[in-house]
Amino acid sequence: MPRMNEKLRYWMLVLPALAVMIFFYIWPVLNIWGISVTEPATGLGNYTKMFDSNAVRVSFMLTFRIAAITTVVCLLLGYILAYTISNFATKARPLMLGLVLLPFWVSVLIRSFAWIVLLGRSGLVNDALMDTGLIATPIRFMHNETGVLIAMVHVMLPFAVLPMLTNMRGIPGSYMKAARGLGASEWRAFRDVYFPQTLPGVFSGGLLVFVLSLGFYITPALLGGGRVMMISEYITYQIQEFLNWGLGAALSVALLVATAIILFVAGRFVNLRKTFLERN
Amino acid sequence: MSEPILSVRQAIKTYGDFRALDAVNLDIREGEFLTLLGPSGSGKSTLLSAIAGFTALDSGVVHAKGDDITRLPPEKRGLAMVFQGYALFPTMSVAENVGYPLRVRKWSKAAIRERVTECLDLVQMGQFADRMPQQLSGGQQQRIALARALSFKPDVLLLDEPLSALDKQLRADLQWELKALHERLGVTFIYVTHDQDEALSMSDRIVILKDGAIQQEGAPNELYDWPRTRFVANFLGKSNCIEARMTGRDGDHLIAEAAGHRFAVHAGTGVAETGKGCLALRPERIRLGLPGDEPFTGRVKQISYLGERCQVLVDHDVLGEVLVSQPTWHSGVRPEPRMDVSFGWDAKACVALVDA
């Protein structure tokens, strides 16, 4: 049998996935772009409306604020966790890694509902606090930014931990030892020698969490209860409730562009290929 | 003798059932080049790590100039260490690496700059100050690691197999440099290696370890000439082990009998003066001759040509296989396979070993 042309073989292998992507993803996205400049009237009307709208501005600012806080908290917690797993846990390492990965096997929807059970007005946390007499009236954990943040951090934590963990496990212990052997205290050795080497992992994890948080829908929608309107939910509202396809489409284009700009800027500091493709 | 700069007493370290250090006692003299030599798992690295403060001993003490430092963290011991993989900090330039020990000691910027230049010149790396460690070759990185360890003027430098990752030629060059550096600076070197050539060529004193215990210590030529145990005789260079019977003492040497011949052998303390014994005989101390020239006669089994030397395996009825090493450039007998030859040695070329 004659050997198939190399190029042809390549395209044959790529084609099925490519076809699905074009048909179900790229084509609809292009349509969205189209809608944003054609509905209800042709032109940039939707965009001017978007830039003039106070509600949109508030929602975008809220989205960026929540994404930023989630990122910072995830990095702080995740760094400690990754540091512990890679430097101290020897026997417990597989178990700890398993616990980090476990949430990936439970749907985000279920995890978000679990938080509602915990944080609600008569949820487990409030009940426990009231029973022990620490508080007299329930604290509002839900349907505000606090609730959204708690649940977002929980959902995003593994995305922060994994890149940092990969990075840290590539750093041999001899660097810290060498620094201490040369006269640096444990803290000094960490600050001067270890921490700078973990920055690529921190940037990767941070970028991943931030970008995912920007477009996050389920968790903010459930925990925010309509009061914490992040941009994805705002878009859903425009389309589902007000049937305002034009503005909804324009907003999704704006979110896409904002995310692209962030990735582009970050790409100058972080190796994106490493962040998204080469995680073991 | 003056007080040792470092001393280890009754050091014990176990990992589960494995005894890494088994009651080790060691004194290190000020200014000496001491090598801890042994196969992997002999405890040499554990001992160095315990001295440096990275390994906590189960029991035993470490003293530095009389002070107990057993419980001090590594950074408080004032010892410098060079690691096997160099461990140059990848986020710092060469100059920053070398200046790091000074930075943590809060030297002024000007003083650091001056000392860094001095140290880089010391290892002939002055022009590489602004490079990053990853841009340097293995040998260059090794030099930087050395300069970094010496920058804060430590009294003692600990080196953990620093040359093991380099190729043979470079290793030989750096051995000379290390030795010269030691002589120039007068710093005490404690060097860990499993390479006997390295140990022989550089050390003032070698400590041979096996199974977490010291087998023998002494100057390189002492250990080579008068090994006490079979392990030392074979680990440091090659040795023929000859089974013999001791028949008594004659002055400061013993009389041994093997294959119908009696001869004088060197004996250290602790060797049984009568009964069965084992002798170590260096291959290059055996003379080869034509049949009748020397006391023992055998047949050449195999010859291995090594360039400057030639190794000859001679089969003897009683002694078994005897390895002889002779220079290729000489005027004596030129052995060939299956040739009958005679062999013998000077009095006291043989050393009686403790473990018969």
XYZ file of C-alpha atoms in Angstrom:
636
model
C 0.000 0.000 0.000
C 1.469 3.369 -0.910
C 2.259 5.580 2.079
C -0.189 8.379 2.502
C 1.200 11.818 2.069
C 2.453 13.083 5.478
C 0.462 16.265 5.205
C -2.710 14.439 4.319
C -2.297 12.100 7.292
C -1.885 15.092 9.541
C -5.067 16.740 8.335
C -7.009 13.486 8.490
C -6.086 13.195 12.160
C -6.897 16.792 12.981
C -10.043 17.076 10.908
C -12.692 15.474 13.167
C -11.877 17.659 16.157
C -11.415 20.702 13.961
C -14.783 20.182 12.309
C -16.541 19.928 15.660
C -14.777 23.060 16.878
C -15.662 25.052 13.773
C -19.252 23.949 13.704
C -20.110 24.159 17.388
C -17.734 26.785 18.680
C -16.148 29.128 16.168
C -19.264 29.503 14.031
C -21.513 30.373 17.006
C -18.919 32.819 18.352
C -18.766 34.545 14.995
C -22.554 34.655 15.012
C -22.490 36.307 18.424
C -20.129 38.922 17.055
C -22.572 39.356 14.191
C -25.559 39.739 16.488
C -23.731 42.364 18.544
C -23.607 44.659 15.524
C -26.937 43.789 13.888
C -29.550 43.478 16.668
C -31.778 45.312 17.063
C -30.317 47.659 14.416
C -27.167 47.501 12.340
C -24.312 49.540 13.769
C -22.343 49.998 16.966
C -25.429 50.944 18.969
C -25.016 48.087 21.417
C -21.456 49.100 22.169
C -22.255 52.728 22.811
C -25.120 51.604 25.033
C -22.724 49.301 26.856
C -20.132 51.989 27.466
C -22.791 54.457 28.644
C -24.511 52.017 30.953
C -23.762 52.448 34.613
C -24.996 48.911 35.396
C -22.551 47.394 32.932
C -19.663 49.372 34.377
C -20.583 48.274 37.894
C -20.849 44.653 36.803
C -17.473 44.719 35.049
C -15.809 46.323 38.052
C -17.418 43.790 40.357
C -16.261 40.962 38.110
C -12.669 42.160 38.067
C -12.692 42.811 41.815
C -14.028 39.347 42.655
C -11.627 37.699 40.203
C -8.704 39.629 41.705
C -9.591 38.845 45.319
C -10.217 35.191 44.464
C -6.824 35.057 42.750
C -4.962 36.596 45.683
C -6.639 34.382 48.282
C -6.151 31.261 46.139
C -2.476 32.075 45.674
C -1.924 32.615 49.394
C -3.709 29.445 50.465
C -2.446 27.476 47.483
C 1.175 28.484 48.040
C 1.133 27.233 51.602
C -0.548 24.023 50.510
C 1.804 23.407 47.585
C 4.820 24.218 49.760
C 3.717 21.753 52.397
C 2.981 19.001 49.911
C 6.252 19.354 48.032
C 8.571 19.927 50.992
C 7.181 18.230 54.052
C 4.621 15.563 53.255
C 6.442 12.425 52.214
C 4.133 9.631 53.271
C 0.986 11.758 53.095
C 1.830 13.210 49.676
C -0.401 10.920 47.556
C -3.305 11.483 49.949
C -2.846 15.269 49.948
C -2.561 15.350 46.162
C -5.715 13.261 45.972
C -7.557 15.718 48.184
C -6.447 18.599 45.975
C -7.711 16.799 42.887
C -10.899 15.424 44.474
C -13.053 18.509 43.750
C -12.429 17.970 40.030
C -14.564 14.848 40.203
C -17.497 16.603 41.823
C -19.573 18.921 39.670
C -19.246 22.635 40.317
C -23.018 22.788 40.615
C -23.051 20.289 43.468
C -20.183 22.015 45.235
C -21.967 25.340 44.986
C -25.185 23.886 46.397
C -23.115 22.369 49.197
C -21.953 25.858 50.104
C -25.559 27.045 50.184
C -26.324 24.319 52.737
C -23.328 25.458 54.789
C -23.647 29.229 54.536
C -27.434 29.767 54.414
C -29.442 31.774 56.940
C -30.112 28.594 58.895
C -27.200 26.735 57.386
C -24.715 24.620 59.306
C -22.271 27.453 60.000
C -24.867 29.885 61.306
C -26.597 27.199 63.359
C -23.329 26.172 64.950
C -22.390 29.766 65.753
C -25.805 30.490 67.270
C -25.894 27.258 69.271
C -22.542 28.027 70.826
C -23.807 31.509 71.636
C -21.139 33.313 69.663
C -23.734 35.272 67.718
C -27.363 36.180 68.397
C -28.631 36.691 64.854
C -27.486 34.791 61.744
C -24.624 36.328 59.764
C -25.281 36.941 56.111
C -22.763 34.706 54.383
C -24.797 34.307 51.249
C -26.326 36.436 48.534
C -23.440 38.872 48.900
C -19.789 39.105 47.828
C -18.559 37.178 50.878
C -20.498 34.080 49.885
C -19.439 34.308 46.260
C -15.800 34.719 47.304
C -15.828 31.798 49.738
C -17.232 29.437 47.123
C -15.091 30.833 44.279
C -11.909 30.335 46.290
C -12.950 26.785 46.996
C -13.633 26.013 43.350
C -10.503 27.742 42.040
C -8.001 26.518 44.626
C -6.837 23.417 42.706
C -6.100 25.574 39.659
C -3.753 27.644 41.794
C -2.173 24.703 43.597
C -1.317 22.508 40.622
C 0.967 24.860 38.643
C 2.727 25.927 41.835
C 3.129 22.327 42.921
C 4.643 21.309 39.586
C 7.002 24.250 39.824
C 8.025 23.574 43.418
C 8.629 19.896 42.882
C 11.210 20.824 40.281
C 13.258 22.750 42.841
C 15.821 20.498 44.527
C 16.211 20.788 48.285
C 19.911 21.479 47.890
C 19.298 25.188 47.131
C 17.799 25.836 50.557
C 20.493 23.713 52.159
C 23.211 25.603 50.312
C 21.774 28.950 51.395
C 21.642 27.837 55.011
C 25.117 26.370 54.802
C 26.284 29.786 53.627
C 24.823 31.507 56.668
C 21.201 32.338 55.816
C 18.477 31.617 58.367
C 15.607 29.384 57.274
C 13.374 32.387 56.569
C 16.143 34.254 54.746
C 16.910 31.205 52.621
C 13.236 30.893 51.741
C 12.880 34.559 50.865
C 16.100 34.952 48.871
C 16.503 31.580 47.248
C 13.320 29.505 47.261
C 10.592 32.074 46.710
C 12.103 33.696 43.578
C 12.297 30.270 41.984
C 8.594 29.664 42.600
C 7.464 32.889 40.908
C 6.823 31.246 37.513
C 4.427 28.842 39.242
C 2.774 31.683 41.138
C 2.247 33.652 37.916
C 0.891 30.602 36.099
C -1.497 29.720 38.886
C -2.597 33.306 39.306
C -3.259 33.785 35.618
C -5.211 30.565 35.398
C -7.427 31.440 38.360
C -7.946 35.023 37.246
C -8.948 34.175 33.693
C -11.265 31.371 34.785
C -12.813 33.604 37.456
C -13.607 36.365 34.972
C -16.030 34.196 33.045
C -17.325 32.140 35.959
C -21.090 31.687 36.037
C -22.567 28.920 38.171
C -21.005 29.691 41.523
C -21.562 33.476 41.525
C -25.095 32.949 40.232
C -26.005 30.494 42.988
C -24.183 32.069 45.930
C -24.867 35.639 44.830
C -28.582 34.969 44.513
C -28.995 37.651 41.870
C -27.504 40.353 44.080
C -23.893 39.860 43.017
C -24.200 40.266 39.293
C -20.921 39.252 37.697
C -20.650 39.808 33.978
C -21.538 36.267 32.889
C -24.729 36.411 34.884
C -25.426 39.885 33.576
C -25.176 38.554 30.029
C -27.527 35.685 30.852
C -30.024 38.162 32.268
C -29.910 40.359 29.188
C -30.597 37.419 26.922
C -32.946 35.244 28.995
C -34.967 37.822 30.886
C -34.950 40.861 28.624
C -34.403 39.035 25.304
C -31.863 41.760 24.635
C -29.659 39.687 22.325
C -27.755 42.607 20.943
C -26.466 43.933 24.250
C -25.835 40.431 25.583
C -23.721 39.621 22.534
C -21.834 42.900 22.782
C -21.057 42.143 26.438
C -19.707 38.700 25.624
C -17.498 40.218 22.957
C -16.263 42.716 25.556
C -15.501 39.913 28.038
C -13.688 37.954 25.345
C -11.621 40.976 24.362
C -10.801 41.815 27.989
C -9.648 38.252 28.623
C -7.589 38.253 25.435
C -5.884 41.486 26.462
C -5.030 40.046 29.877
C -3.589 36.900 28.307
C -1.633 38.973 25.822
C -0.128 41.173 28.520
C 0.526 38.202 30.811
C 2.147 36.366 27.923
C 4.989 38.844 28.115
C 5.755 37.687 31.656
C 4.539 34.098 31.818
C 5.193 31.177 29.573
C 1.597 30.549 28.476
C 2.386 27.276 26.765
C 3.687 25.994 30.076
C 0.710 27.331 32.001
C -2.004 25.764 29.928
C -0.472 22.857 28.102
C 2.402 21.286 29.980
C 1.007 20.473 33.358
C 1.812 17.057 34.707
C 49.194 18.356 69.186
C 46.958 21.401 69.179
C 43.229 21.143 69.731
C 41.334 19.782 66.717
C 39.301 22.357 64.792
C 36.397 19.897 64.643
C 35.802 16.688 66.472
C 33.082 14.083 66.322
C 32.488 11.764 69.253
C 30.428 8.573 69.266
C 28.270 9.739 66.366
C 25.344 7.396 65.736
C 22.703 7.817 63.050
C 20.184 5.205 62.022
C 17.551 5.229 59.301
C 15.116 2.509 60.324
C 17.219 -0.632 60.543
C 20.069 0.901 58.584
C 23.040 2.151 60.589
C 24.421 5.071 58.610
C 26.892 6.013 61.346
C 27.982 3.492 63.915
C 29.754 5.227 66.822
C 32.163 7.272 64.726
C 35.014 9.181 66.379
C 36.967 11.650 64.298
C 39.305 14.587 64.930
C 39.977 17.113 62.210
C 43.166 19.130 62.505
C 43.366 22.770 61.655
C 44.488 23.374 58.074
C 44.483 19.786 56.900
C 42.961 18.335 53.746
C 40.946 15.439 55.093
C 39.112 13.048 52.790
C 36.240 10.806 53.813
C 36.453 7.913 51.395
C 34.090 4.992 51.052
C 31.639 3.231 48.770
C 28.036 4.450 48.589
C 26.172 3.703 51.794
C 29.360 3.797 53.849
C 28.177 6.801 55.843
C 30.660 9.337 54.473
C 28.004 11.786 53.274
C 25.961 11.332 56.444
C 29.032 12.161 58.503
C 29.690 15.314 56.471
C 26.031 16.286 56.696
C 26.099 15.805 60.471
C 29.161 18.044 60.732
C 27.456 20.666 58.533
C 24.291 20.503 60.621
C 21.863 19.137 58.031
C 21.553 15.742 59.668
C 20.620 15.436 63.330
C 22.554 12.676 65.085
C 20.688 10.078 67.154
C 23.456 10.386 69.697
C 26.996 11.667 69.879
C 28.447 15.156 69.800
C 30.189 17.487 67.376
C 32.664 20.032 68.741
C 34.164 23.011 66.953
C 37.280 24.350 68.676
C 35.988 22.976 71.953
C 32.418 24.332 71.663
C 29.549 21.890 71.441
C 27.788 22.618 68.144
C 25.707 19.439 67.990
C 22.403 21.305 68.290
C 23.317 24.415 66.292
C 21.481 24.994 62.979
C 23.714 24.937 59.874
C 23.790 28.719 59.447
C 25.220 29.221 62.942
C 28.142 26.838 62.498
C 30.272 29.060 60.274
C 31.224 26.165 58.024
C 31.037 26.478 54.264
C 29.750 23.703 52.067
C 30.081 22.901 48.381
C 27.376 20.570 47.092
C 27.519 17.812 44.534
C 25.216 19.618 42.089
C 26.828 22.992 42.955
C 23.417 24.427 43.987
C 24.132 27.827 42.454
C 21.016 29.955 42.877
C 19.454 30.177 39.396
C 17.754 33.523 40.038
C 21.007 35.274 40.932
C 23.973 36.234 38.768
C 27.410 34.788 39.404
C 28.454 37.869 41.386
C 25.238 37.782 43.439
C 25.794 34.118 44.172
C 29.333 34.682 45.374
C 28.270 37.725 47.390
C 25.291 36.000 48.990
C 27.050 34.779 52.156
C 28.319 38.335 52.648
C 24.882 39.835 52.045
C 23.331 37.699 54.791
C 26.227 38.739 57.026
C 25.300 42.375 56.340
C 28.582 43.448 54.773
C 28.539 46.853 53.093
C 27.913 46.963 49.331
C 31.429 48.203 48.609
C 33.038 45.524 50.752
C 30.934 42.848 49.062
C 31.906 44.071 45.596
C 35.569 44.028 46.511
C 35.471 40.580 48.088
C 33.442 39.098 45.204
C 36.049 40.303 42.715
C 38.783 38.867 44.883
C 37.066 35.475 45.125
C 36.242 35.294 41.418
C 39.875 36.090 40.606
C 40.918 33.357 43.000
C 39.140 30.789 40.830
C 39.971 32.585 37.552
C 36.361 33.450 36.835
C 36.644 37.235 37.033
C 35.167 37.861 33.587
C 32.004 35.854 34.321
C 30.648 38.017 37.158
C 27.530 39.147 35.288
C 26.561 35.813 33.775
C 23.765 33.658 35.083
C 24.790 30.246 36.449
C 22.825 28.381 33.750
C 25.057 29.950 31.105
C 28.181 28.312 32.522
C 29.694 24.875 31.944
C 29.907 22.319 34.728
C 33.532 23.102 35.500
C 32.838 26.831 35.611
C 29.848 26.330 37.886
C 32.052 24.265 40.153
C 34.540 27.125 40.395
C 31.777 29.591 41.219
C 30.419 27.278 43.916
C 33.911 27.180 45.377
C 34.311 30.961 45.258
C 30.904 31.374 46.918
C 31.793 29.000 49.732
C 35.126 30.717 50.337
C 33.811 34.283 50.128
C 33.019 34.676 53.818
C 36.423 33.344 54.843
C 35.274 30.224 56.651
C 37.728 28.200 58.730
C 36.435 24.952 57.333
C 35.234 24.060 53.846
C 33.068 20.963 53.432
C 33.002 19.455 49.952
C 30.468 16.759 49.052
C 31.689 14.929 45.931
C 32.175 18.250 44.161
C 33.824 16.794 41.069
C 31.664 13.733 40.490
C 29.547 15.313 37.737
C 32.541 16.353 35.622
C 34.355 14.408 32.937
C 37.672 12.766 33.654
C 40.078 15.315 32.208
C 38.348 18.275 33.834
C 38.238 16.393 37.112
C 41.987 15.892 37.017
C 42.573 19.605 36.332
C 40.296 20.680 39.151
C 42.012 18.285 41.547
C 45.249 20.180 41.034
C 43.457 23.495 41.468
C 41.712 22.415 44.650
C 44.974 21.206 46.108
C 46.726 24.460 45.193
C 43.849 26.474 46.641
C 44.052 24.538 49.870
C 47.744 25.186 50.205
C 47.352 28.868 49.384
C 44.473 29.614 51.752
C 45.282 27.380 54.701
C 41.565 26.617 55.131
C 40.682 23.193 56.524
C 39.114 21.035 53.788
C 36.849 18.098 54.519
C 36.278 16.286 51.271
C 33.846 13.458 50.612
C 34.383 11.149 47.669
C 34.046 7.563 46.513
C 36.892 8.047 44.037
C 40.140 6.618 45.359
C 42.314 8.521 42.873
C 40.857 11.815 44.041
C 41.464 10.839 47.643
C 45.055 9.752 47.024
C 46.055 12.727 44.933
C 44.747 15.537 47.143
C 44.504 14.509 50.776
C 46.815 15.040 53.702
C 44.844 12.363 55.471
C 42.249 9.852 54.332
C 39.555 8.283 56.471
C 38.132 5.126 54.960
C 34.584 4.294 55.937
C 32.552 1.153 55.508
C 29.101 0.351 56.880
C 29.060 3.510 58.972
C 32.342 2.823 60.736
C 35.900 4.006 60.205
C 38.029 1.203 58.784
C 41.368 2.965 58.815
C 42.763 6.469 58.688
C 46.152 7.840 57.753
C 48.213 9.610 55.119
C 47.577 8.386 51.541
C 50.911 6.552 51.322
C 50.421 4.987 54.757
C 47.059 3.578 53.767
C 48.354 2.433 50.428
C 51.512 0.822 51.812
C 50.081 -0.647 54.985
C 46.392 -1.414 54.719
C 45.083 -3.136 57.823
C 42.069 -4.900 56.378
C 41.219 -6.700 53.192
C 38.608 -4.026 52.449
C 41.137 -1.198 52.619
C 43.693 -3.164 50.616
C 41.188 -3.624 47.795
C 39.327 -0.330 47.976
C 42.459 1.796 47.757
C 44.219 0.481 44.691
C 44.396 -3.187 43.737
C 45.826 -5.954 45.886
C 46.531 -9.636 45.605
C 45.292 -11.476 48.671
C 47.541 -14.387 49.525
C 46.562 -17.020 52.069
C 49.566 -17.803 54.273
C 50.542 -19.247 57.631
C 52.287 -17.067 60.201
C 55.136 -18.780 61.952
C 56.348 -16.096 64.354
C 57.978 -12.726 64.802
C 61.443 -11.668 63.751
C 62.253 -8.177 64.951
C 59.654 -5.733 63.668
C 58.235 -8.006 61.024
C 56.477 -11.359 60.915
C 57.513 -14.516 59.134
C 54.937 -16.011 56.787
C 54.884 -19.274 54.909
C 53.082 -19.883 51.629
C 53.509 -22.439 48.829
C 56.631 -23.854 50.443
C 58.404 -20.513 50.822
C 59.113 -18.481 53.968
C 59.366 -14.716 53.820
C 59.197 -11.602 55.977
C 56.033 -9.519 55.895
C 55.088 -6.162 57.341
C 52.545 -6.334 60.162
C 50.649 -3.623 61.960
C 49.149 -3.851 65.432
C 46.448 -6.424 66.031
C 47.730 -9.013 63.542
C 47.914 -12.576 64.900
C 51.565 -13.663 65.024
C 50.884 -17.350 64.463
C 48.268 -19.345 62.585
C 46.442 -18.730 59.318
C 46.713 -15.246 57.892
C 45.988 -13.176 54.839
C 48.599 -11.067 53.064
C 48.071 -8.102 50.764
C 50.522 -7.698 47.929
C 50.424 -4.801 45.455
C 50.566 -5.916 41.780
C 53.301 -3.377 40.936
C 55.549 -4.692 43.717
C 55.836 -8.124 42.132
C 58.845 -8.836 39.917
C 58.487 -11.086 36.876
C 61.317 -13.265 35.594
C 62.065 -16.313 33.505
C 61.534 -19.680 35.220
C 64.210 -20.074 37.897
C 64.867 -16.342 38.360
C 62.328 -15.883 41.154
C 61.013 -18.164 43.905
C 57.484 -18.816 42.560
C 56.647 -20.230 39.149
C 53.389 -19.888 37.239
C 51.869 -19.577 33.794
C 50.636 -16.371 32.165
C 46.869 -16.557 31.808
C 45.944 -13.184 30.402
C 47.544 -9.851 29.555
C 45.856 -6.500 29.537
C 47.624 -3.562 27.915
C 46.863 -0.188 29.528
C 49.268 2.151 27.754
C 51.735 3.184 30.408
C 51.314 -0.084 32.294
C 50.612 -3.671 31.430
C 48.693 -6.034 33.687
C 49.582 -9.692 33.693
C 47.475 -12.404 35.288
C 49.667 -15.303 36.377
C 48.226 -18.672 37.422
C 50.003 -20.372 40.316
C 49.175 -23.918 41.549
C 48.838 -22.950 45.199
C 48.440 -19.178 45.329
C 45.820 -19.103 42.582
C 45.646 -16.136 40.213
C 48.202 -13.424 40.913
C 47.895 -10.017 39.292
C 51.162 -8.393 38.286
C 51.447 -4.873 36.966
C 54.591 -3.708 35.206
C 55.560 -0.653 33.206
C 55.360 -1.226 29.456
C 58.617 0.640 29.013
C 61.180 -1.580 30.733
C 64.008 -3.988 30.001
C 62.791 -7.077 31.875
C 60.821 -10.102 30.766
C 58.081 -9.510 28.211
C 55.375 -11.984 29.137
C 53.097 -13.552 26.585
C 49.972 -15.656 27.064
C 50.604 -19.272 28.116
C 54.267 -18.523 28.837
C 55.870 -19.966 31.976
C 57.231 -17.204 34.219
C 58.587 -16.886 37.725
C 57.688 -14.154 40.178
C 58.760 -12.855 43.562
C 58.945 -9.713 45.692
C 61.169 -7.841 48.104
C 60.995 -8.515 51.804
C 58.164 -6.632 53.458
C 56.372 -5.891 50.166
C 53.648 -8.065 51.686
C 51.421 -6.724 54.437
C 49.699 -9.021 56.897
C 46.018 -8.101 57.287
C 43.909 -8.150 60.419
C 40.942 -10.053 58.995
C 42.485 -13.395 58.098
